[in-house]
Amino acid sequence: MRLNILFFLFAISACSQSITTRLAEPGDWIIQEDTGEITNCLSSDNFEIDSTHLDFWPIKYVRLGLHVMDKTSRPFSFDSINGPKQLRTLIRMSNEILAQRQRLLLPKGNNYPPLTTRMRYVIEPDVDPSEDGIYFHYDEEMPYHMHNGKFQNRGDYKIFNKYKYRNDSILNVFFIAHHPDSVASKTYGTGNAGVAFGTRYLKMVGHWHDFKKPWEVRKTLLHEVSHIFTLNHSWIKNDGCDDTPQHNNCWNYNVKPGCSEVSNNIMDYSARSIAFTPCQVGRMHASMAREGSKQRAYTRPNWCEGTGQHAELRDSFVLRHETDLEGNLTLLPGSYLEVRCRLSIPEGHRITVMPGATLALAGGKLHNSCGLGWEGLFVERRGRLQGTLMLLGKDGIIEDALGGASLPETSPSSD
Ligand SMILES: [Zn+2]
């Protein structure tokens, strides 16, 4: 009975303590030595997705501009009535793969976590936002695609040079048909194909006049876009990922004698290509986080002003990769965030360190990566308990905060 009364009194007292919030000041920082390891913040290893802390991997939206090449004199591609719907279906189906958790067939017996990629594709129009971002070009001078033979033009830039738009921020994708005469030839291979031109643009080649199976083409689109986002063919030895074993690149089981091992990795030539390894997803996110990269430019900059997708931390997390959040970041009571890399907060948003939570800045940078003003770092107090700020080592940076920089001027190793 006495215990109950005590508990009741404590509960009353706890409820009566109000929370105060204020901007962090230089005197709030507890300075300590950094005993952690030096971090390479753009190493793709550090971008491998931690599914228990997805808030630090916001979904990235890759902007695509779609072009259909054809000729009025001899139409051989998508028609302008049904084509846009078919192309939107292709993008939707590609996004379904990006969003699904796929188990990898290789390496055999692997226990890689089935991943979502935290990426999606969006079709983005040129200047007029009322357009759908799918453009039909009827041009007698532009060639059909010749994949091989005497007149092969796989590496041709004519269509890109003439019809590209906003290629500083949009990945232009051209759908081009095989030459009708080639299709009639028995010696010309006329399957679906794709060509990625460095990081500049994509060509998708197929039987677009008779397009019925978007699910067969989605893997070509995913494969080629992934090339643009730094992925290499995964059956080869040195593709930049340790979790993609070298193999014979069989299209399917028993397609060739001895084909008993078939991959479903998106970067293999396989009928089953739909899956990404942790390293591959990490490489793509590393390319998008790198400031000034082409891949980042193709990504919708939702991090500038924010989308309202707020991030929370309930436990302990060490930020070893660069990240651009799209809303407020709140460290809940009991949580610990160690910032060793660049962390961007959108304009008008803030970081809040709640009572009992700790933010440790260990060589990292808090800023807005678009150079806009974010509200700043806020510390909450309830009674005697307040959020803790720690400066580990001397190299922390705070930029673009409207409340001003709030780090102490000196640190233990600065003299
Ligand atoms: Zn390829």
Tab-separated table of C-alpha atoms and ligand atoms in Angstrom:
chain	number	residue	atom	x	y	z
A	1	MET	CA	0.000	0.000	0.000
A	2	ARG	CA	2.778	2.361	0.919
A	3	LEU	CA	4.612	1.466	-2.281
A	4	ASN	CA	1.525	2.320	-4.302
A	5	ILE	CA	1.294	5.745	-2.689
A	6	LEU	CA	4.969	6.404	-3.411
A	7	PHE	CA	4.540	5.368	-7.006
A	8	PHE	CA	1.492	7.622	-7.303
A	9	LEU	CA	3.415	10.585	-5.929
A	10	PHE	CA	6.305	9.921	-8.328
A	11	ALA	CA	3.937	9.677	-11.254
A	12	ILE	CA	2.348	13.018	-10.351
A	13	SER	CA	5.730	14.632	-10.034
A	14	ALA	CA	6.948	13.182	-13.368
A	15	CYS	CA	3.846	14.402	-15.171
A	16	SER	CA	4.155	17.861	-13.753
A	17	GLN	CA	7.654	18.359	-15.196
A	18	SER	CA	7.319	20.213	-18.422
A	19	ILE	CA	9.701	19.845	-21.315
A	20	THR	CA	11.699	22.864	-22.371
A	21	THR	CA	13.366	23.094	-25.748
A	22	ARG	CA	16.165	25.421	-26.789
A	23	LEU	CA	18.871	25.782	-29.387
A	24	ALA	CA	22.133	24.108	-28.499
A	25	GLU	CA	24.925	26.369	-27.312
A	26	PRO	CA	28.696	25.901	-27.325
A	27	GLY	CA	28.663	25.230	-23.575
A	28	ASP	CA	26.373	22.204	-24.045
A	29	TRP	CA	29.065	20.125	-25.680
A	30	ILE	CA	30.989	17.604	-23.623
A	31	ILE	CA	34.372	17.222	-25.248
A	32	GLN	CA	36.007	13.814	-25.325
A	33	GLU	CA	38.607	11.987	-27.356
A	34	ASP	CA	37.416	10.012	-30.312
A	35	THR	CA	38.320	6.367	-29.784
A	36	GLY	CA	36.437	5.117	-32.843
A	37	GLU	CA	37.936	4.046	-36.153
A	38	ILE	CA	38.587	6.465	-38.985
A	39	THR	CA	35.582	6.308	-41.287
A	40	ASN	CA	35.536	6.401	-45.077
A	41	CYS	CA	32.147	8.036	-45.472
A	42	LEU	CA	31.815	7.272	-49.189
A	43	SER	CA	32.880	3.638	-49.020
A	44	SER	CA	30.052	1.588	-50.495
A	45	ASP	CA	30.427	-0.909	-47.627
A	46	ASN	CA	29.107	1.756	-45.283
A	47	PHE	CA	26.027	2.287	-47.457
A	48	GLU	CA	24.819	-1.301	-47.179
A	49	ILE	CA	21.330	-0.889	-45.833
A	50	ASP	CA	20.737	-1.529	-42.150
A	51	SER	CA	17.103	-2.595	-42.182
A	52	THR	CA	16.726	-1.670	-38.495
A	53	HIS	CA	17.631	1.965	-39.257
A	54	LEU	CA	15.930	2.643	-42.570
A	55	ASP	CA	15.281	6.265	-41.596
A	56	PHE	CA	18.933	6.915	-42.448
A	57	TRP	CA	18.370	5.585	-45.985
A	58	PRO	CA	15.502	7.683	-47.392
A	59	ILE	CA	14.026	6.297	-50.621
A	60	LYS	CA	15.688	7.895	-53.638
A	61	TYR	CA	13.676	8.769	-56.754
A	62	VAL	CA	15.542	8.567	-60.050
A	63	ARG	CA	14.148	10.915	-62.698
A	64	LEU	CA	13.697	9.398	-66.146
A	65	GLY	CA	12.728	11.117	-69.376
A	66	LEU	CA	11.276	8.669	-71.917
A	67	HIS	CA	11.618	9.032	-75.686
A	68	VAL	CA	10.101	6.848	-78.380
A	69	MET	CA	11.919	6.995	-81.707
A	70	ASP	CA	9.960	6.158	-84.861
A	71	LYS	CA	9.355	7.105	-88.489
A	72	THR	CA	6.110	8.313	-90.036
A	73	SER	CA	6.986	6.561	-93.285
A	74	ARG	CA	7.349	3.156	-91.655
A	75	PRO	CA	6.082	3.085	-88.046
A	76	PHE	CA	7.789	0.323	-86.141
A	77	SER	CA	7.653	1.313	-82.492
A	78	PHE	CA	5.082	2.047	-79.772
A	79	ASP	CA	2.023	3.829	-81.084
A	80	SER	CA	1.237	7.157	-79.508
A	81	ILE	CA	-2.198	6.007	-78.296
A	82	ASN	CA	-1.266	2.899	-76.304
A	83	GLY	CA	2.454	3.499	-75.908
A	84	PRO	CA	2.355	5.907	-72.946
A	85	LYS	CA	0.212	3.503	-70.937
A	86	GLN	CA	2.522	0.601	-71.758
A	87	LEU	CA	5.584	2.592	-70.769
A	88	ARG	CA	4.011	3.658	-67.490
A	89	THR	CA	3.286	-0.022	-66.828
A	90	LEU	CA	6.948	-0.809	-67.468
A	91	ILE	CA	8.035	1.806	-64.925
A	92	ARG	CA	5.475	0.585	-62.392
A	93	MET	CA	6.638	-3.021	-62.784
A	94	SER	CA	10.266	-1.969	-62.456
A	95	ASN	CA	9.407	-0.145	-59.244
A	96	GLU	CA	7.706	-3.266	-57.914
A	97	ILE	CA	11.011	-5.100	-58.282
A	98	LEU	CA	12.888	-2.266	-56.604
A	99	ALA	CA	10.436	-2.397	-53.701
A	100	GLN	CA	10.305	-6.167	-53.244
A	101	ARG	CA	12.496	-8.247	-50.995
A	102	GLN	CA	14.152	-10.777	-53.268
A	103	ARG	CA	16.244	-13.715	-52.099
A	104	LEU	CA	19.419	-14.257	-54.061
A	105	LEU	CA	20.044	-17.652	-55.666
A	106	LEU	CA	23.825	-17.086	-55.669
A	107	PRO	CA	26.074	-17.574	-53.852
A	108	LYS	CA	24.476	-20.903	-52.995
A	109	GLY	CA	23.388	-21.175	-49.381
A	110	ASN	CA	23.775	-17.455	-48.750
A	111	ASN	CA	21.820	-15.893	-45.940
A	112	TYR	CA	21.859	-12.337	-47.249
A	113	PRO	CA	18.877	-10.427	-45.957
A	114	PRO	CA	16.286	-10.011	-48.735
A	115	LEU	CA	16.546	-6.323	-49.459
A	116	THR	CA	14.471	-3.545	-50.792
A	117	THR	CA	16.641	-1.127	-52.710
A	118	ARG	CA	15.238	2.124	-51.237
A	119	MET	CA	15.124	3.403	-54.849
A	120	ARG	CA	12.291	4.107	-57.294
A	121	TYR	CA	11.981	5.488	-60.810
A	122	VAL	CA	9.791	8.460	-61.699
A	123	ILE	CA	8.984	9.855	-65.137
A	124	GLU	CA	9.785	13.551	-65.246
A	125	PRO	CA	8.649	15.896	-68.051
A	126	ASP	CA	10.705	18.635	-69.649
A	127	VAL	CA	9.672	22.221	-68.836
A	128	ASP	CA	5.876	21.913	-68.845
A	129	PRO	CA	4.769	20.003	-65.729
A	130	SER	CA	1.455	19.111	-67.387
A	131	GLU	CA	3.299	16.875	-69.863
A	132	ASP	CA	3.738	13.230	-69.004
A	133	GLY	CA	7.476	12.941	-69.679
A	134	ILE	CA	6.955	10.517	-72.590
A	135	TYR	CA	7.897	12.020	-75.938
A	136	PHE	CA	7.347	10.579	-79.409
A	137	HIS	CA	9.818	11.623	-82.097
A	138	TYR	CA	8.988	10.802	-85.707
A	139	ASP	CA	12.175	11.428	-87.585
A	140	GLU	CA	13.051	10.052	-90.984
A	141	GLU	CA	16.721	10.893	-90.520
A	142	MET	CA	17.252	8.968	-87.305
A	143	PRO	CA	18.359	5.373	-87.867
A	144	TYR	CA	16.682	2.257	-86.544
A	145	HIS	CA	18.849	0.230	-84.234
A	146	MET	CA	21.367	-2.153	-85.779
A	147	HIS	CA	22.776	-4.277	-83.003
A	148	ASN	CA	25.354	-6.073	-85.136
A	149	GLY	CA	26.531	-6.560	-88.684
A	150	LYS	CA	28.151	-4.152	-91.108
A	151	PHE	CA	25.896	-1.208	-90.181
A	152	GLN	CA	25.763	-1.725	-86.423
A	153	ASN	CA	25.147	1.555	-84.607
A	154	ARG	CA	24.958	0.512	-80.964
A	155	GLY	CA	27.165	3.409	-79.878
A	156	ASP	CA	25.339	6.059	-81.876
A	157	TYR	CA	24.724	9.412	-80.145
A	158	LYS	CA	22.524	11.031	-82.820
A	159	ILE	CA	19.207	10.579	-81.032
A	160	PHE	CA	20.633	11.727	-77.730
A	161	ASN	CA	22.227	14.844	-79.180
A	162	LYS	CA	19.046	15.841	-80.979
A	163	TYR	CA	16.297	15.017	-78.479
A	164	LYS	CA	17.756	14.950	-74.968
A	165	TYR	CA	16.294	17.353	-72.419
A	166	ARG	CA	17.527	18.521	-69.011
A	167	ASN	CA	20.220	15.885	-69.133
A	168	ASP	CA	21.936	17.616	-66.223
A	169	SER	CA	19.174	16.324	-63.959
A	170	ILE	CA	17.178	13.729	-65.928
A	171	LEU	CA	18.307	10.366	-67.218
A	172	ASN	CA	17.125	10.302	-70.823
A	173	VAL	CA	15.953	6.857	-71.971
A	174	PHE	CA	15.380	6.215	-75.679
A	175	PHE	CA	13.204	3.378	-76.919
A	176	ILE	CA	14.378	2.473	-80.360
A	177	ALA	CA	13.270	-0.395	-82.592
A	178	HIS	CA	15.356	-2.903	-84.471
A	179	HIS	CA	15.491	-2.193	-88.180
A	180	PRO	CA	12.385	-3.798	-89.727
A	181	ASP	CA	14.474	-5.433	-92.433
A	182	SER	CA	16.784	-6.923	-89.819
A	183	VAL	CA	13.858	-8.376	-87.938
A	184	ALA	CA	12.901	-10.194	-91.124
A	185	SER	CA	16.411	-11.610	-91.442
A	186	LYS	CA	17.074	-15.023	-89.935
A	187	THR	CA	20.694	-14.271	-89.110
A	188	TYR	CA	20.092	-11.083	-87.092
A	189	GLY	CA	19.500	-11.484	-83.354
A	190	THR	CA	16.478	-9.396	-82.409
A	191	GLY	CA	15.910	-9.809	-78.710
A	192	ASN	CA	15.389	-7.051	-76.193
A	193	ALA	CA	18.585	-5.223	-75.453
A	194	GLY	CA	19.810	-2.180	-73.651
A	195	VAL	CA	22.859	0.033	-73.899
A	196	ALA	CA	24.071	2.370	-71.167
A	197	PHE	CA	26.256	5.177	-72.448
A	198	GLY	CA	28.514	5.878	-69.504
A	199	THR	CA	26.413	7.958	-67.174
A	200	ARG	CA	24.889	9.982	-70.024
A	201	TYR	CA	21.878	8.123	-71.395
A	202	LEU	CA	20.195	4.802	-72.092
A	203	LYS	CA	18.998	3.063	-75.187
A	204	MET	CA	16.319	0.398	-74.891
A	205	VAL	CA	16.012	-1.772	-77.986
A	206	GLY	CA	13.103	-4.100	-78.681
A	207	HIS	CA	10.019	-5.032	-80.656
A	208	TRP	CA	8.109	-2.037	-79.492
A	209	HIS	CA	5.566	-2.247	-82.313
A	210	ASP	CA	4.423	-5.504	-80.778
A	211	PHE	CA	4.977	-4.802	-77.097
A	212	LYS	CA	2.978	-7.091	-74.845
A	213	LYS	CA	5.226	-8.251	-72.035
A	214	PRO	CA	6.508	-5.390	-69.893
A	215	TRP	CA	7.641	-7.872	-67.221
A	216	GLU	CA	10.200	-9.247	-69.695
A	217	VAL	CA	11.619	-5.805	-70.374
A	218	ARG	CA	11.710	-4.487	-66.811
A	219	LYS	CA	14.878	-6.415	-66.050
A	220	THR	CA	16.569	-4.779	-69.043
A	221	LEU	CA	15.607	-1.335	-67.782
A	222	LEU	CA	16.670	-2.160	-64.219
A	223	HIS	CA	19.956	-3.603	-65.480
A	224	GLU	CA	20.812	-0.571	-67.599
A	225	VAL	CA	19.823	2.028	-65.008
A	226	SER	CA	21.897	0.096	-62.482
A	227	HIS	CA	24.903	0.363	-64.840
A	228	ILE	CA	24.423	4.130	-64.753
A	229	PHE	CA	24.386	3.888	-60.957
A	230	THR	CA	27.878	2.273	-61.003
A	231	LEU	CA	27.011	-1.443	-61.030
A	232	ASN	CA	29.048	-3.811	-63.187
A	233	HIS	CA	28.174	-7.225	-64.584
A	234	SER	CA	28.132	-9.509	-61.610
A	235	TRP	CA	29.284	-12.791	-63.171
A	236	ILE	CA	32.766	-11.369	-63.699
A	237	LYS	CA	35.453	-11.512	-61.042
A	238	ASN	CA	36.103	-7.864	-60.252
A	239	ASP	CA	32.719	-6.183	-60.313
A	240	GLY	CA	33.417	-4.134	-57.191
A	241	CYS	CA	31.302	-6.349	-54.920
A	242	ASP	CA	32.516	-9.246	-52.794
A	243	ASP	CA	29.044	-10.725	-52.438
A	244	THR	CA	28.565	-11.496	-56.160
A	245	PRO	CA	30.352	-14.755	-56.966
A	246	GLN	CA	31.957	-15.363	-60.342
A	247	HIS	CA	29.947	-17.893	-62.398
A	248	ASN	CA	29.140	-19.077	-65.914
A	249	ASN	CA	26.318	-16.594	-66.526
A	250	CYS	CA	23.743	-19.197	-67.575
A	251	TRP	CA	20.555	-17.760	-69.016
A	252	ASN	CA	18.459	-20.549	-67.489
A	253	TYR	CA	18.676	-24.137	-66.258
A	254	ASN	CA	19.867	-26.503	-68.994
A	255	VAL	CA	19.762	-23.815	-71.660
A	256	LYS	CA	23.308	-24.846	-72.417
A	257	PRO	CA	24.627	-28.253	-71.395
A	258	GLY	CA	25.967	-28.011	-67.866
A	259	CYS	CA	23.855	-25.022	-66.875
A	260	SER	CA	22.842	-26.160	-63.428
A	261	GLU	CA	23.627	-22.921	-61.636
A	262	VAL	CA	21.501	-19.929	-62.563
A	263	SER	CA	21.750	-16.514	-60.984
A	264	ASN	CA	18.881	-14.123	-60.378
A	265	ASN	CA	21.152	-11.136	-59.899
A	266	ILE	CA	19.972	-8.108	-61.850
A	267	MET	CA	23.472	-7.620	-63.259
A	268	ASP	CA	23.676	-11.111	-64.787
A	269	TYR	CA	22.248	-12.111	-68.166
A	270	SER	CA	19.621	-14.427	-66.765
A	271	ALA	CA	15.945	-15.077	-67.388
A	272	ARG	CA	15.437	-14.656	-63.645
A	273	SER	CA	17.226	-11.355	-63.035
A	274	ILE	CA	15.383	-9.470	-60.345
A	275	ALA	CA	17.583	-9.324	-57.229
A	276	PHE	CA	20.309	-7.067	-55.832
A	277	THR	CA	22.997	-7.927	-53.300
A	278	PRO	CA	23.645	-5.730	-50.226
A	279	CYS	CA	26.869	-4.463	-51.800
A	280	GLN	CA	25.158	-3.532	-55.070
A	281	VAL	CA	22.484	-1.539	-53.267
A	282	GLY	CA	25.222	0.079	-51.180
A	283	ARG	CA	27.169	1.092	-54.290
A	284	MET	CA	24.120	2.759	-55.828
A	285	HIS	CA	23.367	4.706	-52.653
A	286	ALA	CA	27.017	5.731	-52.350
A	287	SER	CA	26.857	7.165	-55.871
A	288	MET	CA	23.743	9.184	-55.010
A	289	ALA	CA	25.202	10.516	-51.765
A	290	ARG	CA	28.384	11.771	-53.411
A	291	GLU	CA	27.971	15.538	-53.830
A	292	GLY	CA	28.473	16.626	-57.430
A	293	SER	CA	27.991	13.151	-58.913
A	294	LYS	CA	25.910	12.545	-62.020
A	295	GLN	CA	23.884	9.898	-60.209
A	296	ARG	CA	22.981	12.383	-57.481
A	297	ALA	CA	21.942	14.905	-60.126
A	298	TYR	CA	19.498	12.358	-61.601
A	299	THR	CA	17.880	11.900	-58.195
A	300	ARG	CA	14.986	14.088	-57.084
A	301	PRO	CA	16.513	16.437	-54.469
A	302	ASN	CA	13.846	15.827	-51.846
A	303	TRP	CA	16.488	16.558	-49.244
A	304	CYS	CA	16.643	20.292	-50.053
A	305	GLU	CA	13.281	21.365	-48.696
A	306	GLY	CA	12.115	18.046	-47.308
A	307	THR	CA	9.113	15.825	-47.914
A	308	GLY	CA	7.918	15.597	-44.328
A	309	GLN	CA	9.369	12.099	-43.926
A	310	HIS	CA	10.671	12.501	-40.391
A	311	ALA	CA	13.404	10.304	-38.952
A	312	GLU	CA	13.577	8.920	-35.424
A	313	LEU	CA	16.160	6.989	-33.475
A	314	ARG	CA	15.171	4.778	-30.552
A	315	ASP	CA	18.385	2.858	-29.974
A	316	SER	CA	22.052	3.202	-30.818
A	317	PHE	CA	23.381	3.958	-34.286
A	318	VAL	CA	26.726	5.067	-35.696
A	319	LEU	CA	26.368	7.026	-38.933
A	320	ARG	CA	29.216	5.851	-41.161
A	321	HIS	CA	27.745	6.960	-44.470
A	322	GLU	CA	26.710	10.305	-45.897
A	323	THR	CA	22.980	10.817	-45.798
A	324	ASP	CA	20.400	13.429	-46.742
A	325	LEU	CA	17.300	13.270	-44.564
A	326	GLU	CA	13.951	14.576	-45.740
A	327	GLY	CA	12.411	15.807	-42.494
A	328	ASN	CA	13.156	16.372	-38.810
A	329	LEU	CA	15.470	14.030	-36.941
A	330	THR	CA	14.456	13.222	-33.367
A	331	LEU	CA	16.615	11.297	-30.950
A	332	LEU	CA	14.198	9.643	-28.541
A	333	PRO	CA	14.993	9.166	-24.820
A	334	GLY	CA	17.742	6.583	-24.349
A	335	SER	CA	19.011	6.737	-27.907
A	336	TYR	CA	22.603	7.388	-29.016
A	337	LEU	CA	23.597	8.746	-32.421
A	338	GLU	CA	27.249	9.025	-33.365
A	339	VAL	CA	27.687	11.175	-36.458
A	340	ARG	CA	30.941	10.327	-38.241
A	341	CYS	CA	29.858	11.555	-41.691
A	342	ARG	CA	27.819	14.197	-43.479
A	343	LEU	CA	24.211	14.437	-42.304
A	344	SER	CA	21.915	16.835	-44.161
A	345	ILE	CA	18.698	18.246	-42.705
A	346	PRO	CA	16.156	19.905	-45.045
A	347	GLU	CA	15.287	23.576	-44.993
A	348	GLY	CA	13.115	24.583	-42.050
A	349	HIS	CA	13.657	21.296	-40.203
A	350	ARG	CA	15.607	20.440	-37.095
A	351	ILE	CA	17.433	17.876	-35.018
A	352	THR	CA	15.982	17.378	-31.539
A	353	VAL	CA	17.862	15.606	-28.766
A	354	MET	CA	15.273	14.544	-26.207
A	355	PRO	CA	15.987	14.163	-22.465
A	356	GLY	CA	18.160	11.084	-21.957
A	357	ALA	CA	19.266	10.952	-25.607
A	358	THR	CA	22.808	11.624	-26.825
A	359	LEU	CA	24.125	13.105	-30.023
A	360	ALA	CA	27.863	12.571	-30.504
A	361	LEU	CA	29.583	14.436	-33.304
A	362	ALA	CA	32.706	12.526	-34.309
A	363	GLY	CA	34.183	14.155	-37.389
A	364	GLY	CA	30.757	14.404	-38.997
A	365	LYS	CA	29.030	17.404	-40.495
A	366	LEU	CA	25.512	18.656	-39.816
A	367	HIS	CA	24.281	20.839	-42.661
A	368	ASN	CA	21.830	21.329	-45.506
A	369	SER	CA	23.413	19.952	-48.655
A	370	CYS	CA	21.558	22.496	-50.838
A	371	GLY	CA	22.950	25.421	-48.844
A	372	LEU	CA	19.509	26.296	-47.428
A	373	GLY	CA	18.871	27.173	-43.800
A	374	TRP	CA	17.822	24.396	-41.442
A	375	GLU	CA	16.460	25.286	-38.035
A	376	GLY	CA	19.356	23.894	-36.064
A	377	LEU	CA	20.125	21.558	-33.229
A	378	PHE	CA	17.700	21.616	-30.298
A	379	VAL	CA	18.167	20.174	-26.833
A	380	GLU	CA	15.219	19.228	-24.665
A	381	ARG	CA	15.125	19.229	-20.876
A	382	ARG	CA	12.698	17.634	-18.463
A	383	GLY	CA	13.555	18.330	-14.829
A	384	ARG	CA	17.211	17.454	-14.338
A	385	LEU	CA	17.372	15.274	-17.408
A	386	GLN	CA	18.332	16.799	-20.698
A	387	GLY	CA	19.644	15.783	-24.078
A	388	THR	CA	23.419	15.306	-24.160
A	389	LEU	CA	25.766	16.633	-26.808
A	390	MET	CA	29.238	15.179	-27.155
A	391	LEU	CA	32.065	16.315	-29.354
A	392	LEU	CA	34.430	13.414	-30.005
A	393	GLY	CA	37.731	14.688	-31.334
A	394	LYS	CA	38.001	18.083	-32.950
A	395	ASP	CA	36.612	17.892	-36.464
A	396	GLY	CA	32.870	18.246	-36.135
A	397	ILE	CA	31.197	20.833	-38.369
A	398	ILE	CA	27.832	22.542	-38.247
A	399	GLU	CA	26.800	24.621	-41.270
A	400	ASP	CA	23.677	26.344	-42.578
A	401	ALA	CA	21.939	26.267	-39.185
A	402	LEU	CA	19.732	29.325	-38.715
A	403	GLY	CA	20.565	29.360	-35.025
A	404	GLY	CA	24.240	29.669	-35.942
A	405	ALA	CA	27.090	27.275	-35.392
A	406	SER	CA	27.007	25.964	-31.875
A	407	LEU	CA	30.256	24.092	-31.428
A	408	PRO	CA	32.802	25.160	-28.805
A	409	GLU	CA	35.773	27.016	-30.224
A	410	THR	CA	38.408	24.670	-28.862
A	411	SER	CA	38.625	20.960	-28.343
A	412	PRO	CA	41.161	18.704	-26.563
A	413	SER	CA	43.411	18.121	-29.566
A	414	SER	CA	43.219	21.587	-31.092
A	415	ASP	CA	46.152	23.168	-29.282
B	1	ZN	ZN	25.074	-4.883	-68.902
